[in-house]
PDB file of C-alpha atoms in Angstrom:
ATOM      1  CA  MET S  13       2.751  -5.715  13.732  1.00  0.00           C
ATOM      2  CA  VAL S  14       1.434  -2.513  15.276  1.00  0.00           C
ATOM      3  CA  GLN S  15      -0.329  -1.751  18.500  1.00  0.00           C
ATOM      4  CA  VAL S  16      -3.691  -2.694  17.032  1.00  0.00           C
ATOM      5  CA  THR S  17      -5.552  -2.927  20.332  1.00  0.00           C
ATOM      6  CA  GLU S  18      -4.336   0.524  21.244  1.00  0.00           C
ATOM      7  CA  GLN S  19      -5.493   1.850  17.894  1.00  0.00           C
ATOM      8  CA  TRP S  20      -8.954   0.386  18.407  1.00  0.00           C
ATOM      9  CA  ARG S  21      -9.252   1.909  21.891  1.00  0.00           C
ATOM     10  CA  GLU S  22      -8.096   5.350  20.792  1.00  0.00           C
ATOM     11  CA  GLY S  23     -10.067   5.683  17.540  1.00  0.00           C
ATOM     12  CA  SER S  24     -12.187   8.788  17.790  1.00  0.00           C
ATOM     13  CA  ALA S  25     -15.266   7.495  15.952  1.00  0.00           C
ATOM     14  CA  PRO S  26     -17.744   6.245  18.576  1.00  0.00           C
ATOM     15  CA  GLY S  27     -19.656   3.952  16.251  1.00  0.00           C
ATOM     16  CA  VAL S  28     -19.729   2.483  12.786  1.00  0.00           C
ATOM     17  CA  GLY S  29     -21.570   3.926   9.807  1.00  0.00           C
ATOM     18  CA  PRO S  30     -23.371   2.041   7.019  1.00  0.00           C
ATOM     19  CA  VAL S  31     -20.613   2.453   4.421  1.00  0.00           C
ATOM     20  CA  THR S  32     -17.882   1.114   6.689  1.00  0.00           C
ATOM     21  CA  LEU S  33     -20.158  -1.735   7.705  1.00  0.00           C
ATOM     22  CA  PHE S  34     -20.896  -2.561   4.060  1.00  0.00           C
ATOM     23  CA  LEU S  35     -17.194  -2.623   3.170  1.00  0.00           C
ATOM     24  CA  VAL S  36     -16.395  -5.027   5.995  1.00  0.00           C
ATOM     25  CA  ILE S  37     -19.407  -7.332   5.669  1.00  0.00           C
ATOM     26  CA  GLY S  38     -19.186  -7.333   1.869  1.00  0.00           C
ATOM     27  CA  SER S  39     -15.510  -8.302   1.954  1.00  0.00           C
ATOM     28  CA  VAL S  40     -16.114 -11.096   4.466  1.00  0.00           C
ATOM     29  CA  LEU S  41     -19.007 -12.532   2.443  1.00  0.00           C
ATOM     30  CA  VAL S  42     -17.039 -12.399  -0.807  1.00  0.00           C
ATOM     31  CA  ALA S  43     -14.093 -14.113   0.903  1.00  0.00           C
ATOM     32  CA  LEU S  44     -16.351 -16.922   2.123  1.00  0.00           C
ATOM     33  CA  TYR S  45     -18.219 -17.385  -1.163  1.00  0.00           C
ATOM     34  CA  SER S  46     -14.988 -17.342  -3.191  1.00  0.00           C
ATOM     35  CA  ASP S  47     -12.982 -19.667  -0.928  1.00  0.00           C
ATOM     36  CA  PHE S  48     -10.686 -16.723  -0.225  1.00  0.00           C
ATOM     37  CA  GLY S  49     -10.015 -15.703  -3.787  1.00  0.00           C
ATOM     38  CA  ASP S  50     -10.165 -18.980  -5.685  1.00  0.00           C
ATOM     39  CA  PRO S  51     -10.177 -17.868  -9.357  1.00  0.00           C
ATOM     40  CA  LEU S  52     -12.227 -20.930 -10.301  1.00  0.00           C
ATOM     41  CA  THR S  53     -15.270 -19.522  -8.513  1.00  0.00           C
ATOM     42  CA  MET S  54     -17.812 -17.428 -10.374  1.00  0.00           C
ATOM     43  CA  THR S  55     -17.675 -14.951  -7.497  1.00  0.00           C
ATOM     44  CA  ILE S  56     -14.122 -13.961  -8.390  1.00  0.00           C
ATOM     45  CA  GLN S  57     -14.765 -13.866 -12.121  1.00  0.00           C
ATOM     46  CA  ASN S  58     -17.881 -11.711 -11.672  1.00  0.00           C
ATOM     47  CA  LEU S  59     -16.241  -9.229  -9.288  1.00  0.00           C
ATOM     48  CA  SER S  60     -12.803  -8.854 -10.892  1.00  0.00           C
ATOM     49  CA  ILE S  61     -12.281  -5.846 -13.125  1.00  0.00           C
ATOM     50  CA  GLU S  62     -12.413  -8.343 -16.019  1.00  0.00           C
ATOM     51  CA  PRO S  63     -12.685 -12.149 -16.187  1.00  0.00           C
ATOM     52  CA  TRP S  64      -9.170 -13.489 -15.792  1.00  0.00           C
ATOM     53  CA  ASP S  65      -9.190 -15.125 -19.233  1.00  0.00           C
ATOM     54  CA  SER S  66     -10.335 -11.944 -20.981  1.00  0.00           C
ATOM     55  CA  HIS S  67      -8.041 -10.539 -23.680  1.00  0.00           C
ATOM     56  CA  GLU S  68     -10.122  -7.484 -24.600  1.00  0.00           C
ATOM     57  CA  PHE S  69      -9.504  -4.217 -22.776  1.00  0.00           C
ATOM     58  CA  LEU S  70     -12.297  -3.649 -20.223  1.00  0.00           C
ATOM     59  CA  ARG S  71     -14.759  -5.550 -22.407  1.00  0.00           C
ATOM     60  CA  LYS S  72     -17.216  -6.281 -19.611  1.00  0.00           C
ATOM     61  CA  VAL S  73     -17.004  -2.714 -18.281  1.00  0.00           C
ATOM     62  CA  ARG S  74     -17.628  -1.309 -21.748  1.00  0.00           C
ATOM     63  CA  GLU S  75     -20.635  -3.616 -22.036  1.00  0.00           C
ATOM     64  CA  GLY S  76     -22.161  -1.981 -18.971  1.00  0.00           C
ATOM     65  CA  GLU S  77     -20.770  -3.918 -15.995  1.00  0.00           C
ATOM     66  CA  VAL S  78     -19.290  -0.757 -14.519  1.00  0.00           C
ATOM     67  CA  TRP S  79     -19.367  -2.144 -10.986  1.00  0.00           C
ATOM     68  CA  ARG S  80     -16.254  -4.102 -11.924  1.00  0.00           C
ATOM     69  CA  LEU S  81     -14.232  -0.901 -11.537  1.00  0.00           C
ATOM     70  CA  VAL S  82     -14.967  -1.031  -7.795  1.00  0.00           C
ATOM     71  CA  THR S  83     -15.726  -4.621  -6.788  1.00  0.00           C
ATOM     72  CA  PRO S  84     -12.112  -5.934  -6.938  1.00  0.00           C
ATOM     73  CA  MET S  85     -11.655  -4.263  -3.546  1.00  0.00           C
ATOM     74  CA  LEU S  86     -13.989  -6.893  -2.040  1.00  0.00           C
ATOM     75  CA  ILE S  87     -11.772  -9.789  -3.176  1.00  0.00           C
ATOM     76  CA  HIS S  88      -9.204 -11.128  -0.707  1.00  0.00           C
ATOM     77  CA  PHE S  89      -6.644 -13.875  -1.140  1.00  0.00           C
ATOM     78  CA  GLY S  90      -6.392 -15.616   2.196  1.00  0.00           C
ATOM     79  CA  PRO S  91      -7.481 -14.965   5.802  1.00  0.00           C
ATOM     80  CA  LEU S  92      -4.487 -12.757   6.708  1.00  0.00           C
ATOM     81  CA  HIS S  93      -5.092 -10.530   3.696  1.00  0.00           C
ATOM     82  CA  LEU S  94      -8.721 -10.150   4.743  1.00  0.00           C
ATOM     83  CA  VAL S  95      -8.074  -9.582   8.447  1.00  0.00           C
ATOM     84  CA  PHE S  96      -5.373  -6.955   7.892  1.00  0.00           C
ATOM     85  CA  ASN S  97      -7.489  -4.959   5.459  1.00  0.00           C
ATOM     86  CA  MET S  98     -10.695  -5.202   7.477  1.00  0.00           C
ATOM     87  CA  MET S  99      -8.919  -4.124  10.642  1.00  0.00           C
ATOM     88  CA  TRP S 100      -7.770  -0.906   9.000  1.00  0.00           C
ATOM     89  CA  THR S 101     -10.974  -0.362   7.053  1.00  0.00           C
ATOM     90  CA  TRP S 102     -12.863  -0.494  10.342  1.00  0.00           C
ATOM     91  CA  GLN S 103     -10.407   1.721  12.181  1.00  0.00           C
ATOM     92  CA  LEU S 104      -9.991   4.389   9.493  1.00  0.00           C
ATOM     93  CA  GLY S 105     -13.289   4.179   7.613  1.00  0.00           C
ATOM     94  CA  ARG S 106     -15.453   4.768  10.659  1.00  0.00           C
ATOM     95  CA  GLN S 107     -13.434   7.889  11.517  1.00  0.00           C
ATOM     96  CA  VAL S 108     -14.019   9.350   8.057  1.00  0.00           C
ATOM     97  CA  GLU S 109     -17.693   8.412   8.104  1.00  0.00           C
ATOM     98  CA  HIS S 110     -18.209   9.837  11.581  1.00  0.00           C
ATOM     99  CA  ASN S 111     -16.364  13.124  10.999  1.00  0.00           C
ATOM    100  CA  HIS S 112     -17.092  13.822   7.333  1.00  0.00           C
ATOM    101  CA  GLY S 113     -20.179  11.702   6.624  1.00  0.00           C
ATOM    102  CA  SER S 114     -21.084   8.707   4.476  1.00  0.00           C
ATOM    103  CA  PRO S 115     -21.007  10.546   1.106  1.00  0.00           C
ATOM    104  CA  ALA S 116     -17.450  11.706   1.802  1.00  0.00           C
ATOM    105  CA  LEU S 117     -16.382   8.158   2.625  1.00  0.00           C
ATOM    106  CA  ILE S 118     -17.986   6.842  -0.567  1.00  0.00           C
ATOM    107  CA  GLY S 119     -16.168   9.499  -2.570  1.00  0.00           C
ATOM    108  CA  LEU S 120     -12.854   8.694  -0.923  1.00  0.00           C
ATOM    109  CA  VAL S 121     -13.332   4.965  -1.536  1.00  0.00           C
ATOM    110  CA  LEU S 122     -14.039   5.554  -5.232  1.00  0.00           C
ATOM    111  CA  LEU S 123     -11.131   7.969  -5.568  1.00  0.00           C
ATOM    112  CA  SER S 124      -8.805   5.466  -3.902  1.00  0.00           C
ATOM    113  CA  GLU S 125     -10.004   2.360  -5.751  1.00  0.00           C
ATOM    114  CA  VAL S 126     -10.846   3.261  -9.341  1.00  0.00           C
ATOM    115  CA  PRO S 127      -7.686   5.039 -10.626  1.00  0.00           C
ATOM    116  CA  GLY S 128      -5.349   2.667  -8.788  1.00  0.00           C
ATOM    117  CA  GLY S 129      -7.329  -0.359  -9.932  1.00  0.00           C
ATOM    118  CA  LEU S 130      -7.222   0.768 -13.542  1.00  0.00           C
ATOM    119  CA  GLY S 131      -3.475   1.317 -13.280  1.00  0.00           C
ATOM    120  CA  GLN S 132      -3.009  -2.129 -11.763  1.00  0.00           C
ATOM    121  CA  TYR S 133      -5.088  -3.679 -14.547  1.00  0.00           C
ATOM    122  CA  LEU S 134      -3.049  -1.966 -17.246  1.00  0.00           C
ATOM    123  CA  VAL S 135       0.202  -3.347 -15.814  1.00  0.00           C
ATOM    124  CA  THR S 136      -0.680  -6.788 -14.451  1.00  0.00           C
ATOM    125  CA  GLY S 137      -4.064  -7.675 -15.927  1.00  0.00           C
ATOM    126  CA  PRO S 138      -7.265  -8.491 -14.020  1.00  0.00           C
ATOM    127  CA  SER S 139      -5.875 -10.988 -11.467  1.00  0.00           C
ATOM    128  CA  PHE S 140      -5.747  -8.654  -8.467  1.00  0.00           C
ATOM    129  CA  GLY S 141      -7.980  -7.697  -5.580  1.00  0.00           C
ATOM    130  CA  GLY S 142      -8.153  -6.456  -2.034  1.00  0.00           C
ATOM    131  CA  MET S 143      -9.074  -3.415   0.026  1.00  0.00           C
ATOM    132  CA  SER S 144      -5.432  -2.345   0.393  1.00  0.00           C
ATOM    133  CA  GLY S 145      -5.675   0.527  -2.078  1.00  0.00           C
ATOM    134  CA  VAL S 146      -8.712   1.877  -0.246  1.00  0.00           C
ATOM    135  CA  VAL S 147      -6.955   1.342   3.093  1.00  0.00           C
ATOM    136  CA  TYR S 148      -3.999   3.425   1.945  1.00  0.00           C
ATOM    137  CA  GLY S 149      -6.394   6.085   0.667  1.00  0.00           C
ATOM    138  CA  LEU S 150      -8.108   6.181   4.058  1.00  0.00           C
ATOM    139  CA  PHE S 151      -4.719   6.178   5.759  1.00  0.00           C
ATOM    140  CA  GLY S 152      -3.456   9.140   3.729  1.00  0.00           C
ATOM    141  CA  PHE S 153      -6.592  11.161   4.399  1.00  0.00           C
ATOM    142  CA  VAL S 154      -6.878  10.330   8.106  1.00  0.00           C
ATOM    143  CA  TRP S 155      -3.165  10.948   8.643  1.00  0.00           C
ATOM    144  CA  MET S 156      -3.442  14.407   7.078  1.00  0.00           C
ATOM    145  CA  GLN S 157      -6.479  15.254   9.187  1.00  0.00           C
ATOM    146  CA  ALA S 158      -4.988  13.936  12.429  1.00  0.00           C
ATOM    147  CA  ARG S 159      -1.676  15.708  11.908  1.00  0.00           C
ATOM    148  CA  TYR S 160      -2.773  19.047  10.462  1.00  0.00           C
ATOM    149  CA  ALA S 161      -6.341  19.488  11.744  1.00  0.00           C
ATOM    150  CA  PRO S 162      -6.470  17.582  15.070  1.00  0.00           C
ATOM    151  CA  ARG S 163      -9.508  19.489  16.279  1.00  0.00           C
ATOM    152  CA  ARG S 164     -11.642  17.669  13.723  1.00  0.00           C
ATOM    153  CA  GLY S 165     -11.535  14.557  15.889  1.00  0.00           C
ATOM    154  CA  TYR S 166      -9.262  12.268  13.890  1.00  0.00           C
ATOM    155  CA  HIS S 167      -6.646  10.071  15.523  1.00  0.00           C
ATOM    156  CA  LEU S 168      -3.793   8.072  14.037  1.00  0.00           C
ATOM    157  CA  ASP S 169      -0.832   7.088  16.174  1.00  0.00           C
ATOM    158  CA  ASP S 170       2.554   8.078  14.725  1.00  0.00           C
ATOM    159  CA  ARG S 171       3.889   4.562  15.272  1.00  0.00           C
ATOM    160  CA  ALA S 172       1.053   3.118  13.237  1.00  0.00           C
ATOM    161  CA  ALA S 173       1.755   5.625  10.460  1.00  0.00           C
ATOM    162  CA  VAL S 174       5.420   4.605  10.419  1.00  0.00           C
ATOM    163  CA  TRP S 175       4.529   0.921  10.208  1.00  0.00           C
ATOM    164  CA  MET S 176       2.020   1.552   7.428  1.00  0.00           C
ATOM    165  CA  MET S 177       4.668   3.332   5.357  1.00  0.00           C
ATOM    166  CA  LEU S 178       7.298   0.686   6.110  1.00  0.00           C
ATOM    167  CA  TRP S 179       4.847  -1.961   4.906  1.00  0.00           C
ATOM    168  CA  PHE S 180       4.141   0.160   1.819  1.00  0.00           C
ATOM    169  CA  VAL S 181       7.840   0.318   0.989  1.00  0.00           C
ATOM    170  CA  ALA S 182       8.407  -3.375   1.783  1.00  0.00           C
ATOM    171  CA  CYS S 183       5.609  -4.364  -0.592  1.00  0.00           C
ATOM    172  CA  GLY S 184       7.030  -2.038  -3.231  1.00  0.00           C
ATOM    173  CA  THR S 185      10.410  -3.787  -3.187  1.00  0.00           C
ATOM    174  CA  GLY S 186       8.852  -7.028  -4.422  1.00  0.00           C
ATOM    175  CA  LEU S 187      10.405  -9.010  -1.565  1.00  0.00           C
ATOM    176  CA  LEU S 188       6.963  -9.948  -0.232  1.00  0.00           C
ATOM    177  CA  GLY S 189       5.812 -11.567  -3.440  1.00  0.00           C
ATOM    178  CA  SER S 190       3.066 -10.508  -5.824  1.00  0.00           C
ATOM    179  CA  VAL S 191       1.359  -7.413  -4.395  1.00  0.00           C
ATOM    180  CA  ALA S 192      -0.941  -4.870  -6.069  1.00  0.00           C
ATOM    181  CA  ASN S 193       1.552  -2.064  -5.528  1.00  0.00           C
ATOM    182  CA  ILE S 194       0.008   0.248  -8.097  1.00  0.00           C
ATOM    183  CA  GLY S 195      -3.286  -0.011  -6.234  1.00  0.00           C
ATOM    184  CA  HIS S 196      -1.486   0.788  -2.978  1.00  0.00           C
ATOM    185  CA  ALA S 197       0.274   3.792  -4.485  1.00  0.00           C
ATOM    186  CA  GLY S 198      -2.854   5.054  -6.239  1.00  0.00           C
ATOM    187  CA  GLY S 199      -4.821   4.863  -3.009  1.00  0.00           C
ATOM    188  CA  LEU S 200      -2.135   6.654  -1.004  1.00  0.00           C
ATOM    189  CA  VAL S 201      -1.911   9.470  -3.550  1.00  0.00           C
ATOM    190  CA  ALA S 202      -5.716   9.812  -3.573  1.00  0.00           C
ATOM    191  CA  GLY S 203      -5.912  10.030   0.220  1.00  0.00           C
ATOM    192  CA  LEU S 204      -3.103  12.569   0.464  1.00  0.00           C
ATOM    193  CA  LEU S 205      -4.640  14.718  -2.268  1.00  0.00           C
ATOM    194  CA  ALA S 206      -8.013  14.607  -0.517  1.00  0.00           C
ATOM    195  CA  GLY S 207      -6.287  15.975   2.578  1.00  0.00           C
ATOM    196  CA  VAL S 208      -4.538  18.832   0.766  1.00  0.00           C
ATOM    197  CA  PRO S 209      -6.911  21.578   2.046  1.00  0.00           C
ATOM    198  CA  VAL S 210      -5.938  21.022   5.706  1.00  0.00           C
ATOM    199  CA  TYR S 211      -2.275  20.765   4.732  1.00  0.00           C
ATOM    200  CA  VAL S 212      -2.425  24.080   2.871  1.00  0.00           C
ATOM    201  CA  GLY S 213      -3.973  25.643   5.965  1.00  0.00           C
ATOM    202  CA  HIS S 214      -1.096  24.266   8.038  1.00  0.00           C
ATOM    203  CA  LEU S 215       1.504  25.746   5.687  1.00  0.00           C
ATOM    204  CA  ARG S 216      -0.237  29.118   5.797  1.00  0.00           C
ATOM    205  CA  ASP S 217      -0.132  29.058   9.596  1.00  0.00           C
ATOM    206  CA  ARG S 218       3.600  28.348   9.464  1.00  0.00           C
ATOM    207  CA  VAL S 219       4.129  31.351   7.227  1.00  0.00           C
ATOM    208  CA  ASP S 220       2.004  33.590   9.444  1.00  0.00           C
ATOM    209  CA  ALA S 221       3.568  32.354  12.678  1.00  0.00           C
ATOM    210  CA  PRO S 222       6.976  30.781  11.962  1.00  0.00           C
ATOM    211  CA  GLU S 223       8.353  28.535  14.690  1.00  0.00           C
ATOM    212  CA  PHE S 224      11.978  29.568  14.333  1.00  0.00           C
ATOM    213  CA  THR S 225      11.799  33.340  14.642  1.00  0.00           C
ATOM    214  CA  ALA S 226      14.600  35.319  16.256  1.00  0.00           C
ATOM    215  CA  GLY S 227      14.405  34.955  20.024  1.00  0.00           C
ATOM    216  CA  SER S 228      11.736  32.223  19.982  1.00  0.00           C
ATOM    217  CA  TRP S 229      11.991  29.209  22.280  1.00  0.00           C
ATOM    218  CA  ALA S 230      12.518  26.860  19.336  1.00  0.00           C
ATOM    219  CA  SER S 231      15.219  29.059  17.862  1.00  0.00           C
ATOM    220  CA  GLU S 232      17.083  29.174  21.179  1.00  0.00           C
ATOM    221  CA  HIS S 233      16.741  25.537  22.271  1.00  0.00           C
ATOM    222  CA  ILE S 234      16.457  23.321  19.152  1.00  0.00           C
ATOM    223  CA  ARG S 235      19.827  22.881  17.489  1.00  0.00           C
ATOM    224  CA  GLY S 236      21.752  20.665  15.100  1.00  0.00           C
ATOM    225  CA  ALA S 237      20.175  17.786  13.203  1.00  0.00           C
ATOM    226  CA  ARG S 238      17.010  18.006  15.277  1.00  0.00           C
ATOM    227  CA  ARG S 239      16.494  21.568  14.099  1.00  0.00           C
ATOM    228  CA  VAL S 240      17.082  20.667  10.462  1.00  0.00           C
ATOM    229  CA  VAL S 241      14.508  17.872  10.704  1.00  0.00           C
ATOM    230  CA  ARG S 242      12.003  20.045  12.572  1.00  0.00           C
ATOM    231  CA  GLN S 243      12.389  22.994  10.211  1.00  0.00           C
ATOM    232  CA  PHE S 244      12.863  21.422   6.787  1.00  0.00           C
ATOM    233  CA  VAL S 245      11.745  17.772   6.899  1.00  0.00           C
ATOM    234  CA  THR S 246       8.793  17.296   9.269  1.00  0.00           C
ATOM    235  CA  PRO S 247       6.563  20.022   7.750  1.00  0.00           C
ATOM    236  CA  TYR S 248       6.820  18.404   4.329  1.00  0.00           C
ATOM    237  CA  VAL S 249       6.202  14.742   5.170  1.00  0.00           C
ATOM    238  CA  PRO S 250       3.198  14.511   2.786  1.00  0.00           C
ATOM    239  CA  LEU S 251       5.538  15.410  -0.068  1.00  0.00           C
ATOM    240  CA  TRP S 252       7.894  12.601   0.961  1.00  0.00           C
ATOM    241  CA  PHE S 253       4.937  10.210   1.014  1.00  0.00           C
ATOM    242  CA  LEU S 254       4.010  11.300  -2.497  1.00  0.00           C
ATOM    243  CA  LEU S 255       7.600  10.764  -3.665  1.00  0.00           C
ATOM    244  CA  LEU S 256       7.548   7.233  -2.222  1.00  0.00           C
ATOM    245  CA  ALA S 257       4.288   6.547  -4.048  1.00  0.00           C
ATOM    246  CA  ALA S 258       5.771   7.910  -7.280  1.00  0.00           C
ATOM    247  CA  GLY S 259       8.815   5.686  -6.807  1.00  0.00           C
ATOM    248  CA  VAL S 260       6.629   2.605  -6.420  1.00  0.00           C
ATOM    249  CA  LEU S 261       4.648   3.518  -9.528  1.00  0.00           C
ATOM    250  CA  LEU S 262       7.818   3.970 -11.578  1.00  0.00           C
ATOM    251  CA  PHE S 263       9.291   0.724 -10.268  1.00  0.00           C
ATOM    252  CA  GLU S 264       6.170  -1.240 -11.202  1.00  0.00           C
ATOM    253  CA  ARG S 265       6.166   0.071 -14.749  1.00  0.00           C
TER     254      ARG S 265
END
C-alpha cells in the first residue's frame, strides 16, 4: 500500500527500545494464543476491556482489573490486521522511544489507547481490539515532529502520511466493514495534541518571519492556487486532521 521498505530504510531510530519491543512481541504472542482473535479463547476474554457477554458497565475494571483499559490493543483479528499494525508500531514507536525516551512512549501509548478505547466501548461494546488507535497516535505525534521540528531526528514520508489519512477516511466511511473508528480517531487526536508544542513554535516562527512579505521570493514567484494552498492550507494541516477525526467521531455516534 505504501513504500514500506523505503520507510524502514529511512526511519531515523537506529535501534529498538524495550517498549516498542514489548508492544510487538506482546501482540504477536496474543495473536498466536488467541487464534487471531477467536472470542471463544480465554485470552480474548481476559484481555478485552470487558468479557464480551458482560452487561455491566466496566464491571471487571471496577473490580480492579484495570489492565483491561490497555490490553485490547494487543488483540488482533487476523494476520493482515496484525502485520499492518506491527509494521507501523515498529516504524513509529522506535522513533519516539529513541528521540523522546521510553517513558514518553508509554505515556503516548496510554493517551492514544485509553480514551479512544473507552469511547469505542461506549458505542460498540467490548468486542474490539487492535493497535490501530495507538498507531494513529504515534502517527500524529511523529508527523508533527517530522514536519515542524525536523532537527529532532524524526522522519515520516509525505506519501506515507497521505496514505495513512486516506486509510483513516476509508475506514471511517464504513465501506471496509466493522472497524474501531472511534479508537482510530481518539488515537489520532491524542497524537496531534501531544505534538502541539512544536506546532505552536512553528506558527510563532511564521508570525516572526512570514513567507509572503512584500518583495520576498515567495511573494514574487508563487501565484494562483499554489499560493493559496501554501499560505492558507498547508500551515494548518493539523487542524484539518483534527476536523477529519471529529467527523469520524460524529459519524460513529
